[in-house]
């Protein structure tokens, strides 16, 4: 045995901050197999460009300045269904500290209000489509002509504050 090997402890550490990673044959084979499978998947079943873009957009929301508004009410879960109503609007309420965002999603579009009232820029983040940009008036009211499809979230900019709602499926 070499002196170098003798200087190592049971974990492959040389005691001076250097370490040599030691793999067993099974770990080495597993690692090689995993890499081969990863390469095969990239060739045979690549991630679609739109899905990659959506993932990047979703990660971009991870903003240190943005506060997440939690869903506090969803009429699909929290409300009693109205008898005879075939396509009721979906009512959502998000809250982040003192800011409340009420949203109504219908087949005609998106309607809502930011409380406390005031102007705000709102982006409807959803799927592969371009983000719809809405503006809340002085009363905090906003409307959008197209209802979101698939997963969506709202990003609000009020003054110097950025608020992002949880993602929901339309």
Short mmCIF file of N, CA and C in Angstrom, two decimals:
data_model
loop_
_atom_site.label_atom_id
_atom_site.label_comp_id
_atom_site.label_asym_id
_atom_site.label_seq_id
_atom_site.Cartn_x
_atom_site.Cartn_y
_atom_site.Cartn_z
N UNK A 1 0.82 -1.19 0.00
CA UNK A 1 0.00 0.00 0.00
C UNK A 1 0.87 1.25 0.00
N UNK A 2 0.35 2.28 -0.60
CA UNK A 2 1.12 3.52 -0.64
C UNK A 2 0.90 4.31 0.63
N UNK A 3 1.85 5.26 0.89
CA UNK A 3 1.71 6.12 2.07
C UNK A 3 0.46 6.98 1.97
N UNK A 4 0.13 7.34 0.73
CA UNK A 4 -1.04 8.21 0.54
C UNK A 4 -2.30 7.49 0.99
N UNK A 5 -2.44 6.23 0.65
CA UNK A 5 -3.60 5.47 1.03
C UNK A 5 -3.66 5.30 2.55
N UNK A 6 -2.51 5.12 3.16
CA UNK A 6 -2.47 4.93 4.60
C UNK A 6 -2.89 6.19 5.35
N UNK A 7 -2.71 7.37 4.73
CA UNK A 7 -3.03 8.62 5.40
C UNK A 7 -4.52 8.91 5.42
N UNK A 8 -5.33 8.13 4.64
CA UNK A 8 -6.78 8.37 4.57
C UNK A 8 -7.49 7.70 5.73
N UNK A 9 -8.58 8.34 6.17
CA UNK A 9 -9.41 7.68 7.17
C UNK A 9 -10.43 6.79 6.46
N UNK A 10 -11.39 6.27 7.20
CA UNK A 10 -12.37 5.35 6.63
C UNK A 10 -13.29 5.99 5.60
N UNK A 11 -13.37 7.32 5.56
CA UNK A 11 -14.27 8.02 4.65
C UNK A 11 -13.57 8.58 3.43
N UNK A 12 -12.31 8.23 3.23
CA UNK A 12 -11.58 8.73 2.07
C UNK A 12 -10.98 10.09 2.29
N UNK A 13 -11.06 10.63 3.51
CA UNK A 13 -10.51 11.95 3.82
C UNK A 13 -9.03 11.82 4.16
N UNK A 14 -8.23 12.75 3.67
CA UNK A 14 -6.80 12.74 3.95
C UNK A 14 -6.47 13.51 5.22
N UNK A 15 -7.47 14.15 5.85
CA UNK A 15 -7.23 14.88 7.09
C UNK A 15 -6.80 16.31 6.87
N UNK A 16 -6.46 16.68 5.65
CA UNK A 16 -6.04 18.06 5.38
C UNK A 16 -7.05 18.78 4.49
N UNK A 17 -8.29 18.31 4.49
CA UNK A 17 -9.33 18.97 3.69
C UNK A 17 -9.52 18.34 2.33
N UNK A 18 -8.51 17.55 1.88
CA UNK A 18 -8.66 16.87 0.60
C UNK A 18 -9.43 15.59 0.81
N UNK A 19 -10.19 15.18 -0.16
CA UNK A 19 -10.86 13.89 -0.06
C UNK A 19 -10.88 13.25 -1.44
N UNK A 20 -10.91 11.95 -1.43
CA UNK A 20 -11.00 11.19 -2.67
C UNK A 20 -12.30 10.43 -2.59
N UNK A 21 -13.20 10.65 -3.56
CA UNK A 21 -14.49 9.99 -3.53
C UNK A 21 -14.30 8.54 -3.92
N UNK A 22 -14.82 7.65 -3.14
CA UNK A 22 -14.68 6.22 -3.39
C UNK A 22 -16.05 5.67 -3.75
N UNK A 23 -16.14 5.03 -4.91
CA UNK A 23 -17.39 4.43 -5.36
C UNK A 23 -17.27 2.92 -5.33
N UNK A 24 -18.36 2.28 -4.96
CA UNK A 24 -18.39 0.83 -5.08
C UNK A 24 -18.76 0.51 -6.52
N UNK A 25 -18.56 -0.73 -6.94
CA UNK A 25 -18.89 -1.11 -8.31
C UNK A 25 -20.37 -0.88 -8.60
N UNK A 26 -21.25 -1.17 -7.64
CA UNK A 26 -22.69 -0.96 -7.83
C UNK A 26 -23.05 0.50 -8.01
N UNK A 27 -22.43 1.38 -7.22
CA UNK A 27 -22.70 2.82 -7.34
C UNK A 27 -22.21 3.35 -8.67
N UNK A 28 -21.05 2.88 -9.10
CA UNK A 28 -20.49 3.33 -10.37
C UNK A 28 -21.38 2.89 -11.52
N UNK A 29 -21.84 1.63 -11.50
CA UNK A 29 -22.72 1.13 -12.54
C UNK A 29 -24.05 1.87 -12.53
N UNK A 30 -24.60 2.17 -11.35
CA UNK A 30 -25.86 2.92 -11.26
C UNK A 30 -25.71 4.31 -11.84
N UNK A 31 -24.59 4.96 -11.53
CA UNK A 31 -24.34 6.30 -12.05
C UNK A 31 -24.21 6.31 -13.56
N UNK A 32 -23.52 5.31 -14.11
CA UNK A 32 -23.37 5.22 -15.57
C UNK A 32 -24.72 4.92 -16.23
N UNK A 33 -25.48 4.02 -15.63
CA UNK A 33 -26.80 3.70 -16.17
C UNK A 33 -27.71 4.93 -16.14
N UNK A 34 -27.69 5.66 -15.04
CA UNK A 34 -28.51 6.87 -14.94
C UNK A 34 -28.13 7.87 -16.02
N UNK A 35 -26.86 8.07 -16.26
CA UNK A 35 -26.42 9.01 -17.30
C UNK A 35 -26.84 8.54 -18.68
N UNK A 36 -26.72 7.24 -18.96
CA UNK A 36 -27.15 6.71 -20.26
C UNK A 36 -28.65 6.90 -20.45
N UNK A 37 -29.43 6.64 -19.41
CA UNK A 37 -30.88 6.84 -19.50
C UNK A 37 -31.23 8.31 -19.71
N UNK A 38 -30.51 9.20 -19.03
CA UNK A 38 -30.74 10.64 -19.19
C UNK A 38 -30.47 11.07 -20.64
N UNK A 39 -29.39 10.57 -21.22
CA UNK A 39 -29.04 10.91 -22.60
C UNK A 39 -30.06 10.33 -23.58
N UNK A 40 -30.51 9.09 -23.33
CA UNK A 40 -31.51 8.47 -24.21
C UNK A 40 -32.82 9.25 -24.15
N UNK A 41 -33.24 9.66 -22.96
CA UNK A 41 -34.48 10.43 -22.82
C UNK A 41 -34.37 11.77 -23.54
N UNK A 42 -33.21 12.39 -23.48
CA UNK A 42 -33.02 13.68 -24.15
C UNK A 42 -33.13 13.53 -25.66
N UNK A 43 -32.73 12.38 -26.18
CA UNK A 43 -32.78 12.16 -27.63
C UNK A 43 -34.16 11.66 -28.05
N UNK A 44 -34.69 10.65 -27.35
CA UNK A 44 -35.94 10.02 -27.76
C UNK A 44 -37.19 10.76 -27.31
N UNK A 45 -37.13 11.46 -26.20
CA UNK A 45 -38.30 12.16 -25.66
C UNK A 45 -37.87 13.50 -25.07
N UNK A 46 -37.43 14.43 -25.94
CA UNK A 46 -36.94 15.71 -25.42
C UNK A 46 -38.07 16.55 -24.82
N UNK A 47 -37.71 17.44 -23.90
CA UNK A 47 -38.67 18.35 -23.30
C UNK A 47 -39.12 19.34 -24.37
N UNK A 48 -40.45 19.47 -24.60
CA UNK A 48 -40.94 20.42 -25.61
C UNK A 48 -40.50 21.85 -25.26
N UNK A 49 -40.22 22.61 -26.30
CA UNK A 49 -39.73 23.98 -26.11
C UNK A 49 -40.71 24.82 -25.30
N UNK A 50 -42.02 24.67 -25.56
CA UNK A 50 -43.02 25.45 -24.83
C UNK A 50 -43.03 25.09 -23.35
N UNK A 51 -42.90 23.80 -23.04
CA UNK A 51 -42.87 23.37 -21.64
C UNK A 51 -41.63 23.92 -20.94
N UNK A 52 -40.51 23.93 -21.65
CA UNK A 52 -39.27 24.48 -21.09
C UNK A 52 -39.45 25.97 -20.81
N UNK A 53 -40.12 26.69 -21.74
CA UNK A 53 -40.36 28.13 -21.56
C UNK A 53 -41.26 28.37 -20.35
N UNK A 54 -42.30 27.55 -20.21
CA UNK A 54 -43.22 27.69 -19.07
C UNK A 54 -42.46 27.46 -17.77
N UNK A 55 -41.61 26.44 -17.76
CA UNK A 55 -40.83 26.14 -16.55
C UNK A 55 -39.90 27.30 -16.21
N UNK A 56 -39.28 27.88 -17.22
CA UNK A 56 -38.38 29.02 -16.98
C UNK A 56 -39.19 30.21 -16.46
N UNK A 57 -40.38 30.45 -17.05
CA UNK A 57 -41.23 31.55 -16.57
C UNK A 57 -41.66 31.32 -15.13
N UNK A 58 -42.01 30.08 -14.81
CA UNK A 58 -42.43 29.78 -13.44
C UNK A 58 -41.27 29.99 -12.48
N UNK A 59 -40.07 29.59 -12.88
CA UNK A 59 -38.92 29.79 -12.01
C UNK A 59 -38.60 31.27 -11.86
N UNK A 60 -38.83 32.03 -12.93
CA UNK A 60 -38.56 33.47 -12.87
C UNK A 60 -39.44 34.15 -11.82
N UNK A 61 -40.56 33.50 -11.48
CA UNK A 61 -41.42 34.06 -10.44
C UNK A 61 -40.77 33.99 -9.07
N UNK A 62 -39.79 33.11 -8.94
CA UNK A 62 -39.10 32.98 -7.66
C UNK A 62 -38.25 34.23 -7.48
N UNK A 63 -38.91 35.27 -7.02
CA UNK A 63 -38.34 36.60 -6.94
C UNK A 63 -38.26 36.99 -5.47
N UNK A 64 -37.10 37.38 -5.03
CA UNK A 64 -36.95 37.71 -3.62
C UNK A 64 -37.83 38.89 -3.20
N UNK A 65 -38.14 39.76 -4.14
CA UNK A 65 -38.96 40.92 -3.82
C UNK A 65 -40.45 40.61 -3.84
N UNK A 66 -40.85 39.56 -4.54
CA UNK A 66 -42.27 39.25 -4.67
C UNK A 66 -42.78 38.53 -3.43
N UNK A 67 -43.97 38.93 -3.02
CA UNK A 67 -44.64 38.22 -1.93
C UNK A 67 -45.67 37.30 -2.55
N UNK A 68 -45.85 36.13 -1.98
CA UNK A 68 -46.82 35.18 -2.49
C UNK A 68 -48.16 35.40 -1.79
N UNK A 69 -49.20 35.61 -2.60
CA UNK A 69 -50.55 35.76 -2.07
C UNK A 69 -51.17 34.37 -2.02
N UNK A 70 -51.55 33.95 -0.83
CA UNK A 70 -52.12 32.62 -0.65
C UNK A 70 -53.60 32.61 -0.99
N UNK A 71 -54.04 31.50 -1.53
CA UNK A 71 -55.45 31.31 -1.83
C UNK A 71 -56.20 31.09 -0.52
N UNK A 72 -57.16 31.98 -0.22
CA UNK A 72 -57.93 31.83 1.02
C UNK A 72 -59.37 31.40 0.75
N UNK A 73 -59.83 31.53 -0.50
CA UNK A 73 -61.18 31.09 -0.85
C UNK A 73 -61.20 30.67 -2.30
N UNK A 74 -61.80 29.51 -2.58
CA UNK A 74 -62.00 29.02 -3.95
C UNK A 74 -63.40 28.43 -3.99
N UNK A 75 -64.27 29.01 -4.81
CA UNK A 75 -65.67 28.56 -4.83
C UNK A 75 -65.81 27.11 -5.27
N UNK A 76 -64.83 26.56 -5.97
CA UNK A 76 -64.90 25.15 -6.35
C UNK A 76 -64.79 24.25 -5.12
N UNK A 77 -64.11 24.73 -4.10
CA UNK A 77 -63.85 23.93 -2.91
C UNK A 77 -64.70 24.40 -1.72
N UNK A 78 -64.78 25.71 -1.54
CA UNK A 78 -65.35 26.27 -0.31
C UNK A 78 -66.82 26.67 -0.39
N UNK A 79 -67.41 26.70 -1.57
CA UNK A 79 -68.79 27.18 -1.69
C UNK A 79 -69.76 26.03 -1.92
N UNK A 80 -71.00 26.28 -1.59
CA UNK A 80 -72.08 25.32 -1.84
C UNK A 80 -72.56 25.55 -3.27
N UNK A 81 -72.64 24.49 -4.09
CA UNK A 81 -73.08 24.67 -5.48
C UNK A 81 -74.51 25.22 -5.57
N UNK A 82 -74.73 26.04 -6.58
CA UNK A 82 -76.06 26.62 -6.81
C UNK A 82 -76.84 25.64 -7.68
N UNK A 83 -78.01 25.30 -7.21
CA UNK A 83 -78.85 24.34 -7.93
C UNK A 83 -79.27 24.89 -9.28
N UNK A 84 -79.11 24.07 -10.31
CA UNK A 84 -79.53 24.46 -11.66
C UNK A 84 -78.50 25.28 -12.42
N UNK A 85 -77.45 25.73 -11.77
CA UNK A 85 -76.43 26.53 -12.43
C UNK A 85 -75.46 25.58 -13.15
N UNK A 86 -75.37 25.71 -14.48
CA UNK A 86 -74.53 24.79 -15.25
C UNK A 86 -73.08 25.24 -15.35
N UNK A 87 -72.86 26.52 -15.42
CA UNK A 87 -71.48 27.03 -15.56
C UNK A 87 -71.29 28.23 -14.62
N UNK A 88 -71.25 27.98 -13.30
CA UNK A 88 -71.12 29.10 -12.37
C UNK A 88 -69.73 29.73 -12.46
N UNK A 89 -69.64 31.04 -12.17
CA UNK A 89 -68.32 31.67 -12.16
C UNK A 89 -67.49 31.11 -11.01
N UNK A 90 -66.20 31.08 -11.21
CA UNK A 90 -65.31 30.64 -10.14
C UNK A 90 -64.84 31.87 -9.39
N UNK A 91 -65.07 31.88 -8.10
CA UNK A 91 -64.68 33.00 -7.26
C UNK A 91 -63.42 32.62 -6.49
N UNK A 92 -62.42 33.49 -6.53
CA UNK A 92 -61.15 33.24 -5.86
C UNK A 92 -60.78 34.45 -5.01
N UNK A 93 -60.20 34.20 -3.85
CA UNK A 93 -59.69 35.28 -3.02
C UNK A 93 -58.27 34.91 -2.61
N UNK A 94 -57.35 35.83 -2.86
CA UNK A 94 -55.95 35.68 -2.46
C UNK A 94 -55.62 36.74 -1.43
N UNK A 95 -54.72 36.41 -0.52
CA UNK A 95 -54.36 37.37 0.52
C UNK A 95 -52.86 37.29 0.81
N UNK A 96 -52.25 38.46 0.93
CA UNK A 96 -50.86 38.60 1.38
C UNK A 96 -50.85 39.78 2.35
N UNK A 97 -50.77 39.47 3.63
CA UNK A 97 -50.84 40.48 4.69
C UNK A 97 -52.09 41.33 4.51
N UNK A 98 -51.94 42.63 4.25
CA UNK A 98 -53.10 43.52 4.16
C UNK A 98 -53.68 43.62 2.75
N UNK A 99 -53.03 43.01 1.75
CA UNK A 99 -53.51 43.08 0.36
C UNK A 99 -54.40 41.88 0.07
N UNK A 100 -55.59 42.16 -0.47
CA UNK A 100 -56.55 41.13 -0.85
C UNK A 100 -56.85 41.29 -2.34
N UNK A 101 -56.88 40.17 -3.04
CA UNK A 101 -57.22 40.18 -4.46
C UNK A 101 -58.41 39.24 -4.64
N UNK A 102 -59.55 39.80 -5.05
CA UNK A 102 -60.75 39.02 -5.36
C UNK A 102 -60.83 38.87 -6.87
N UNK A 103 -61.05 37.64 -7.34
CA UNK A 103 -61.08 37.37 -8.77
C UNK A 103 -62.29 36.50 -9.09
N UNK A 104 -62.96 36.83 -10.18
CA UNK A 104 -64.06 36.02 -10.70
C UNK A 104 -63.66 35.56 -12.09
N UNK A 105 -63.63 34.24 -12.27
CA UNK A 105 -63.26 33.66 -13.57
C UNK A 105 -64.52 33.09 -14.19
N UNK A 106 -64.88 33.60 -15.38
CA UNK A 106 -66.06 33.12 -16.10
C UNK A 106 -65.64 32.72 -17.51
N UNK A 107 -66.59 32.21 -18.27
CA UNK A 107 -66.29 31.87 -19.66
C UNK A 107 -66.08 33.12 -20.50
N UNK A 108 -66.50 34.28 -20.00
CA UNK A 108 -66.33 35.55 -20.72
C UNK A 108 -65.01 36.23 -20.40
N UNK A 109 -64.36 35.85 -19.32
CA UNK A 109 -63.11 36.51 -18.97
C UNK A 109 -62.83 36.49 -17.49
N UNK A 110 -62.05 37.45 -17.09
CA UNK A 110 -61.55 37.55 -15.73
C UNK A 110 -61.93 38.92 -15.19
N UNK A 111 -62.51 38.97 -14.00
CA UNK A 111 -62.91 40.23 -13.38
C UNK A 111 -62.39 40.21 -11.96
N UNK A 112 -61.93 41.34 -11.46
CA UNK A 112 -61.44 41.32 -10.10
C UNK A 112 -61.26 42.69 -9.50
N UNK A 113 -60.80 42.68 -8.24
CA UNK A 113 -60.53 43.91 -7.53
C UNK A 113 -59.40 43.68 -6.54
N UNK A 114 -58.54 44.67 -6.45
CA UNK A 114 -57.44 44.67 -5.49
C UNK A 114 -57.84 45.57 -4.33
N UNK A 115 -57.68 45.07 -3.11
CA UNK A 115 -57.99 45.84 -1.91
C UNK A 115 -56.76 45.91 -1.03
N UNK A 116 -56.38 47.01 -0.49
CA UNK A 116 -57.05 48.30 -0.59
C UNK A 116 -57.01 48.83 -2.02
N UNK A 117 -58.06 49.57 -2.39
CA UNK A 117 -58.18 50.02 -3.78
C UNK A 117 -57.04 50.93 -4.20
N UNK A 118 -56.68 50.79 -5.45
CA UNK A 118 -55.65 51.64 -6.03
C UNK A 118 -55.19 51.07 -7.34
N UNK A 119 -54.50 51.87 -8.13
CA UNK A 119 -54.03 51.40 -9.43
C UNK A 119 -52.97 50.30 -9.27
N UNK A 120 -52.99 49.37 -10.23
CA UNK A 120 -52.01 48.27 -10.22
C UNK A 120 -51.86 47.72 -11.62
N UNK A 121 -50.69 47.22 -11.93
CA UNK A 121 -50.46 46.49 -13.17
C UNK A 121 -50.58 45.01 -12.85
N UNK A 122 -51.30 44.28 -13.68
CA UNK A 122 -51.55 42.87 -13.42
C UNK A 122 -51.19 42.06 -14.66
N UNK A 123 -50.45 40.99 -14.46
CA UNK A 123 -50.14 40.06 -15.54
C UNK A 123 -50.83 38.75 -15.23
N UNK A 124 -51.53 38.19 -16.22
CA UNK A 124 -52.13 36.87 -16.09
C UNK A 124 -51.14 35.90 -16.70
N UNK A 125 -50.50 35.12 -15.86
CA UNK A 125 -49.49 34.17 -16.30
C UNK A 125 -50.18 32.84 -16.57
N UNK A 126 -50.09 32.36 -17.80
CA UNK A 126 -50.72 31.07 -18.09
C UNK A 126 -50.12 30.44 -19.32
N UNK A 127 -49.79 29.17 -19.20
CA UNK A 127 -49.38 28.32 -20.30
C UNK A 127 -48.50 28.95 -21.34
N UNK A 128 -48.60 28.42 -22.55
CA UNK A 128 -47.72 28.88 -23.63
C UNK A 128 -48.13 30.21 -24.25
N UNK A 129 -49.33 30.71 -23.89
CA UNK A 129 -49.77 31.98 -24.47
C UNK A 129 -48.98 33.13 -23.87
N UNK A 130 -48.97 34.24 -24.60
CA UNK A 130 -48.32 35.44 -24.08
C UNK A 130 -49.10 35.89 -22.84
N UNK A 131 -48.41 36.50 -21.92
CA UNK A 131 -49.05 36.96 -20.69
C UNK A 131 -50.00 38.10 -21.00
N UNK A 132 -51.25 37.97 -20.52
CA UNK A 132 -52.21 39.06 -20.67
C UNK A 132 -51.85 40.13 -19.64
N UNK A 133 -51.86 41.38 -20.07
CA UNK A 133 -51.55 42.49 -19.18
C UNK A 133 -52.82 43.29 -18.95
N UNK A 134 -53.17 43.44 -17.67
CA UNK A 134 -54.37 44.16 -17.27
C UNK A 134 -53.96 45.33 -16.39
N UNK A 135 -54.87 46.29 -16.26
CA UNK A 135 -54.61 47.44 -15.41
C UNK A 135 -55.79 47.63 -14.47
N UNK A 136 -55.48 47.75 -13.19
CA UNK A 136 -56.52 48.05 -12.20
C UNK A 136 -56.69 49.56 -12.12
N UNK A 137 -57.95 50.01 -12.06
CA UNK A 137 -58.22 51.44 -11.97
C UNK A 137 -58.01 51.95 -10.54
N UNK A 138 -58.38 53.21 -10.29
CA UNK A 138 -58.20 53.80 -8.97
C UNK A 138 -58.99 53.09 -7.88
N UNK A 139 -60.05 52.38 -8.26
CA UNK A 139 -60.85 51.61 -7.31
C UNK A 139 -60.32 50.18 -7.15
N UNK A 140 -59.24 49.85 -7.88
CA UNK A 140 -58.64 48.53 -7.79
C UNK A 140 -59.29 47.50 -8.69
N UNK A 141 -60.25 47.91 -9.53
CA UNK A 141 -60.98 46.98 -10.39
C UNK A 141 -60.22 46.71 -11.68
N UNK A 142 -60.29 45.45 -12.14
CA UNK A 142 -59.66 45.08 -13.41
C UNK A 142 -60.49 44.03 -14.13
N UNK A 143 -60.37 43.99 -15.46
CA UNK A 143 -61.08 42.99 -16.27
C UNK A 143 -60.14 42.49 -17.35
N UNK A 144 -60.37 41.25 -17.75
CA UNK A 144 -59.65 40.64 -18.86
C UNK A 144 -60.64 39.95 -19.77
N UNK A 145 -60.46 40.09 -21.08
CA UNK A 145 -61.43 39.56 -22.05
C UNK A 145 -61.38 38.05 -22.20
N UNK A 146 -60.22 37.45 -22.00
CA UNK A 146 -60.08 36.01 -22.21
C UNK A 146 -59.87 35.30 -20.87
N UNK A 147 -60.65 34.25 -20.61
CA UNK A 147 -60.43 33.51 -19.37
C UNK A 147 -59.12 32.72 -19.47
N UNK A 148 -58.40 32.55 -18.38
CA UNK A 148 -57.18 31.77 -18.43
C UNK A 148 -57.50 30.30 -18.74
N UNK A 149 -56.58 29.64 -19.43
CA UNK A 149 -56.75 28.22 -19.71
C UNK A 149 -55.55 27.49 -19.13
N UNK A 150 -55.81 26.36 -18.53
CA UNK A 150 -54.72 25.60 -17.91
C UNK A 150 -54.25 26.28 -16.64
N UNK A 151 -53.03 25.97 -16.21
CA UNK A 151 -52.51 26.59 -14.99
C UNK A 151 -52.33 28.10 -15.18
N UNK A 152 -52.66 28.87 -14.14
CA UNK A 152 -52.47 30.31 -14.24
C UNK A 152 -52.17 30.89 -12.86
N UNK A 153 -51.57 32.06 -12.88
CA UNK A 153 -51.28 32.83 -11.67
C UNK A 153 -51.38 34.30 -12.06
N UNK A 154 -51.46 35.16 -11.08
CA UNK A 154 -51.49 36.60 -11.32
C UNK A 154 -50.26 37.22 -10.67
N UNK A 155 -49.64 38.16 -11.38
CA UNK A 155 -48.54 38.94 -10.83
C UNK A 155 -49.01 40.39 -10.79
N UNK A 156 -49.05 40.96 -9.59
CA UNK A 156 -49.53 42.33 -9.41
C UNK A 156 -48.37 43.23 -9.05
N UNK A 157 -48.36 44.40 -9.63
CA UNK A 157 -47.37 45.42 -9.30
C UNK A 157 -48.13 46.64 -8.81
N UNK A 158 -48.01 46.91 -7.52
CA UNK A 158 -48.68 48.06 -6.93
C UNK A 158 -47.60 48.95 -6.32
N UNK A 159 -47.38 50.07 -6.93
CA UNK A 159 -46.30 50.95 -6.46
C UNK A 159 -44.96 50.23 -6.59
N UNK A 160 -44.23 50.10 -5.51
CA UNK A 160 -42.95 49.41 -5.55
C UNK A 160 -43.04 47.96 -5.12
N UNK A 161 -44.26 47.46 -4.90
CA UNK A 161 -44.45 46.11 -4.39
C UNK A 161 -44.87 45.14 -5.50
N UNK A 162 -44.32 43.91 -5.44
CA UNK A 162 -44.70 42.85 -6.39
C UNK A 162 -45.34 41.73 -5.59
N UNK A 163 -46.50 41.29 -6.06
CA UNK A 163 -47.25 40.25 -5.40
C UNK A 163 -47.58 39.18 -6.44
N UNK A 164 -47.38 37.91 -6.12
CA UNK A 164 -47.67 36.82 -7.04
C UNK A 164 -48.63 35.86 -6.34
N UNK A 165 -49.72 35.50 -7.04
CA UNK A 165 -50.67 34.55 -6.47
C UNK A 165 -50.16 33.12 -6.65
N UNK A 166 -50.77 32.22 -5.91
CA UNK A 166 -50.49 30.80 -6.10
C UNK A 166 -50.95 30.40 -7.50
N UNK A 167 -50.36 29.35 -8.06
CA UNK A 167 -50.78 28.83 -9.35
C UNK A 167 -52.01 27.95 -9.15
N UNK A 168 -52.99 28.10 -10.05
CA UNK A 168 -54.21 27.31 -10.04
C UNK A 168 -54.50 26.79 -11.44
N UNK A 169 -55.29 25.76 -11.53
CA UNK A 169 -55.75 25.27 -12.83
C UNK A 169 -57.11 25.89 -13.10
N UNK A 170 -57.26 26.47 -14.29
CA UNK A 170 -58.53 27.14 -14.66
C UNK A 170 -59.64 26.12 -14.82
#
